[in-house]
Amino acid sequence: MDKTEVSTHGAARDAELLEAMTHRYAQPLTLYARSSTLARIEDADALMKSFWAQQLARPLMINEWRESGLALRRWLVHQLLIHARARLCELHIDSSEQEQCNDCGGCACANAATTSTTSATTCATKCPTSSTPLPLEPHAFEHFERAWSRAMMNAACSIAQAALESSDDAAAWNAFRLHFLEGNEYAALSQQLGLTVSAARINARRAHERVDGALRQLLRDEGVADEDVNDELAWLIEVSKR
């Protein structure tokens, strides 16, 4: 593979990642915005619309994420908090309790989301351009991670289902779906599928291995180091059950 082919392949992977990112993270990030004090800045849907427009307009966004060393979900939340702080300034939202720039390199807007947002002053003129994000809100982040884990599970299941069906192994997917996703006992689903209990269990486990492999690859694609994949996978599964 020559340099041109490598470059084309890399661009294609980045395009696929961007598409997956906007699809997989749309609902989790919106949920963070809606369940946090970011909702006091502006409507969550409007905030997310401007956020994605800004992110997708940056040609080096993927490179910036990779260079950050952060897992994709943490980097995107960080970027959302930076964007939300900028929106506070753009909308001239100021706090009646804090009117002067603080010593964090930004202005009172950095804390305005947690205080009064009723007065509009000359905040924008007091806000230097800064990469300082608003504080992470743990309760909203828990909502985000639950939605993220389910989106990852759905993506992994779709990948596994497509792979199994394309290799004429739909029986494995059906057994997995009926047992792991719909909660049927093997005795019941084996009759439904016309299989022995042992065969149904083997089929379901074969599909489970596919889903597990797809989840691991998705985590790697999102910047999780190989040595951390097991821990991240365990965390993802735990969060998805909450």
PDB file of N, CA and C in Angstrom, residues 21-59:
ATOM      1  N   MET A  21     -19.675   9.014  15.113  1.00  0.00           N
ATOM      2  CA  MET A  21     -19.643   9.919  16.253  1.00  0.00           C
ATOM      3  C   MET A  21     -20.927  10.738  16.366  1.00  0.00           C
ATOM      4  N   THR A  22     -21.331  11.342  15.267  1.00  0.00           N
ATOM      5  CA  THR A  22     -22.526  12.188  15.306  1.00  0.00           C
ATOM      6  C   THR A  22     -23.771  11.359  15.570  1.00  0.00           C
ATOM      7  N   HIS A  23     -23.803  10.134  15.082  1.00  0.00           N
ATOM      8  CA  HIS A  23     -24.962   9.269  15.305  1.00  0.00           C
ATOM      9  C   HIS A  23     -24.970   8.729  16.733  1.00  0.00           C
ATOM     10  N   ARG A  24     -23.823   8.230  17.185  1.00  0.00           N
ATOM     11  CA  ARG A  24     -23.741   7.550  18.478  1.00  0.00           C
ATOM     12  C   ARG A  24     -23.800   8.510  19.652  1.00  0.00           C
ATOM     13  N   TYR A  25     -23.303   9.731  19.454  1.00  0.00           N
ATOM     14  CA  TYR A  25     -23.219  10.658  20.577  1.00  0.00           C
ATOM     15  C   TYR A  25     -24.300  11.731  20.588  1.00  0.00           C
ATOM     16  N   ALA A  26     -25.130  11.779  19.577  1.00  0.00           N
ATOM     17  CA  ALA A  26     -26.164  12.820  19.529  1.00  0.00           C
ATOM     18  C   ALA A  26     -27.065  12.770  20.753  1.00  0.00           C
ATOM     19  N   GLN A  27     -27.607  11.608  21.054  1.00  0.00           N
ATOM     20  CA  GLN A  27     -28.533  11.489  22.177  1.00  0.00           C
ATOM     21  C   GLN A  27     -27.838  11.596  23.536  1.00  0.00           C
ATOM     22  N   PRO A  28     -26.691  10.930  23.774  1.00  0.00           N
ATOM     23  CA  PRO A  28     -26.017  11.073  25.067  1.00  0.00           C
ATOM     24  C   PRO A  28     -25.604  12.505  25.394  1.00  0.00           C
ATOM     25  N   LEU A  29     -25.052  13.230  24.415  1.00  0.00           N
ATOM     26  CA  LEU A  29     -24.634  14.612  24.683  1.00  0.00           C
ATOM     27  C   LEU A  29     -25.835  15.525  24.902  1.00  0.00           C
ATOM     28  N   THR A  30     -26.892  15.305  24.145  1.00  0.00           N
ATOM     29  CA  THR A  30     -28.103  16.101  24.349  1.00  0.00           C
ATOM     30  C   THR A  30     -28.668  15.843  25.733  1.00  0.00           C
ATOM     31  N   LEU A  31     -28.618  14.599  26.184  1.00  0.00           N
ATOM     32  CA  LEU A  31     -29.104  14.256  27.518  1.00  0.00           C
ATOM     33  C   LEU A  31     -28.265  14.946  28.592  1.00  0.00           C
ATOM     34  N   TYR A  32     -26.941  15.006  28.377  1.00  0.00           N
ATOM     35  CA  TYR A  32     -26.092  15.741  29.329  1.00  0.00           C
ATOM     36  C   TYR A  32     -26.532  17.200  29.393  1.00  0.00           C
ATOM     37  N   ALA A  33     -26.691  17.813  28.235  1.00  0.00           N
ATOM     38  CA  ALA A  33     -27.078  19.227  28.195  1.00  0.00           C
ATOM     39  C   ALA A  33     -28.435  19.451  28.867  1.00  0.00           C
ATOM     40  N   ARG A  34     -29.355  18.539  28.636  1.00  0.00           N
ATOM     41  CA  ARG A  34     -30.719  18.704  29.153  1.00  0.00           C
ATOM     42  C   ARG A  34     -30.805  18.459  30.662  1.00  0.00           C
ATOM     43  N   SER A  35     -29.938  17.584  31.190  1.00  0.00           N
ATOM     44  CA  SER A  35     -30.019  17.228  32.610  1.00  0.00           C
ATOM     45  C   SER A  35     -29.020  18.001  33.464  1.00  0.00           C
ATOM     46  N   SER A  36     -28.332  18.955  32.873  1.00  0.00           N
ATOM     47  CA  SER A  36     -27.355  19.758  33.604  1.00  0.00           C
ATOM     48  C   SER A  36     -27.768  21.233  33.573  1.00  0.00           C
ATOM     49  N   THR A  37     -26.938  22.074  34.186  1.00  0.00           N
ATOM     50  CA  THR A  37     -27.225  23.504  34.170  1.00  0.00           C
ATOM     51  C   THR A  37     -26.955  24.136  32.805  1.00  0.00           C
ATOM     52  N   LEU A  38     -26.438  23.361  31.855  1.00  0.00           N
ATOM     53  CA  LEU A  38     -26.292  23.882  30.497  1.00  0.00           C
ATOM     54  C   LEU A  38     -27.659  24.245  29.918  1.00  0.00           C
ATOM     55  N   ALA A  39     -28.708  23.602  30.435  1.00  0.00           N
ATOM     56  CA  ALA A  39     -30.050  23.891  29.944  1.00  0.00           C
ATOM     57  C   ALA A  39     -30.470  25.321  30.254  1.00  0.00           C
ATOM     58  N   ARG A  40     -29.762  25.978  31.182  1.00  0.00           N
ATOM     59  CA  ARG A  40     -30.087  27.378  31.492  1.00  0.00           C
ATOM     60  C   ARG A  40     -29.463  28.341  30.489  1.00  0.00           C
ATOM     61  N   ILE A  41     -28.510  27.838  29.712  1.00  0.00           N
ATOM     62  CA  ILE A  41     -27.876  28.698  28.712  1.00  0.00           C
ATOM     63  C   ILE A  41     -28.816  28.899  27.538  1.00  0.00           C
ATOM     64  N   GLU A  42     -29.291  27.795  26.975  1.00  0.00           N
ATOM     65  CA  GLU A  42     -30.282  27.811  25.914  1.00  0.00           C
ATOM     66  C   GLU A  42     -30.846  26.405  25.773  1.00  0.00           C
ATOM     67  N   ASP A  43     -31.871  26.268  24.975  1.00  0.00           N
ATOM     68  CA  ASP A  43     -32.485  24.965  24.749  1.00  0.00           C
ATOM     69  C   ASP A  43     -31.418  23.944  24.362  1.00  0.00           C
ATOM     70  N   ALA A  44     -31.514  22.746  24.935  1.00  0.00           N
ATOM     71  CA  ALA A  44     -30.497  21.725  24.707  1.00  0.00           C
ATOM     72  C   ALA A  44     -30.329  21.391  23.227  1.00  0.00           C
ATOM     73  N   ASP A  45     -31.423  21.298  22.505  1.00  0.00           N
ATOM     74  CA  ASP A  45     -31.327  20.985  21.073  1.00  0.00           C
ATOM     75  C   ASP A  45     -30.610  22.086  20.308  1.00  0.00           C
ATOM     76  N   ALA A  46     -30.881  23.337  20.675  1.00  0.00           N
ATOM     77  CA  ALA A  46     -30.214  24.461  20.009  1.00  0.00           C
ATOM     78  C   ALA A  46     -28.726  24.479  20.343  1.00  0.00           C
ATOM     79  N   LEU A  47     -28.409  24.193  21.603  1.00  0.00           N
ATOM     80  CA  LEU A  47     -27.001  24.155  22.016  1.00  0.00           C
ATOM     81  C   LEU A  47     -26.252  23.064  21.264  1.00  0.00           C
ATOM     82  N   MET A  48     -26.877  21.898  21.134  1.00  0.00           N
ATOM     83  CA  MET A  48     -26.225  20.795  20.432  1.00  0.00           C
ATOM     84  C   MET A  48     -26.095  21.075  18.941  1.00  0.00           C
ATOM     85  N   LYS A  49     -27.059  21.752  18.376  1.00  0.00           N
ATOM     86  CA  LYS A  49     -26.975  22.090  16.952  1.00  0.00           C
ATOM     87  C   LYS A  49     -25.759  22.975  16.680  1.00  0.00           C
ATOM     88  N   SER A  50     -25.566  23.977  17.531  1.00  0.00           N
ATOM     89  CA  SER A  50     -24.409  24.859  17.335  1.00  0.00           C
ATOM     90  C   SER A  50     -23.112  24.131  17.663  1.00  0.00           C
ATOM     91  N   PHE A  51     -23.161  23.220  18.628  1.00  0.00           N
ATOM     92  CA  PHE A  51     -21.964  22.446  18.988  1.00  0.00           C
ATOM     93  C   PHE A  51     -21.502  21.582  17.818  1.00  0.00           C
ATOM     94  N   TRP A  52     -22.411  20.816  17.223  1.00  0.00           N
ATOM     95  CA  TRP A  52     -22.025  19.943  16.116  1.00  0.00           C
ATOM     96  C   TRP A  52     -21.600  20.750  14.900  1.00  0.00           C
ATOM     97  N   ALA A  53     -22.265  21.872  14.668  1.00  0.00           N
ATOM     98  CA  ALA A  53     -21.874  22.718  13.532  1.00  0.00           C
ATOM     99  C   ALA A  53     -20.439  23.203  13.704  1.00  0.00           C
ATOM    100  N   GLN A  54     -20.097  23.560  14.925  1.00  0.00           N
ATOM    101  CA  GLN A  54     -18.730  24.033  15.191  1.00  0.00           C
ATOM    102  C   GLN A  54     -17.717  22.901  15.054  1.00  0.00           C
ATOM    103  N   GLN A  55     -18.038  21.754  15.641  1.00  0.00           N
ATOM    104  CA  GLN A  55     -17.091  20.632  15.614  1.00  0.00           C
ATOM    105  C   GLN A  55     -16.844  20.140  14.190  1.00  0.00           C
ATOM    106  N   LEU A  56     -17.908  19.962  13.431  1.00  0.00           N
ATOM    107  CA  LEU A  56     -17.767  19.399  12.092  1.00  0.00           C
ATOM    108  C   LEU A  56     -17.142  20.384  11.112  1.00  0.00           C
ATOM    109  N   ALA A  57     -17.106  21.661  11.484  1.00  0.00           N
ATOM    110  CA  ALA A  57     -16.481  22.670  10.624  1.00  0.00           C
ATOM    111  C   ALA A  57     -14.966  22.717  10.818  1.00  0.00           C
ATOM    112  N   ARG A  58     -14.479  21.967  11.804  1.00  0.00           N
ATOM    113  CA  ARG A  58     -13.039  21.961  12.087  1.00  0.00           C
ATOM    114  C   ARG A  58     -12.391  20.776  11.379  1.00  0.00           C
ATOM    115  N   PRO A  59     -11.611  21.021  10.331  1.00  0.00           N
ATOM    116  CA  PRO A  59     -11.041  19.921   9.541  1.00  0.00           C
ATOM    117  C   PRO A  59     -10.084  19.034  10.317  1.00  0.00           C
TER     118      PRO A  59
END
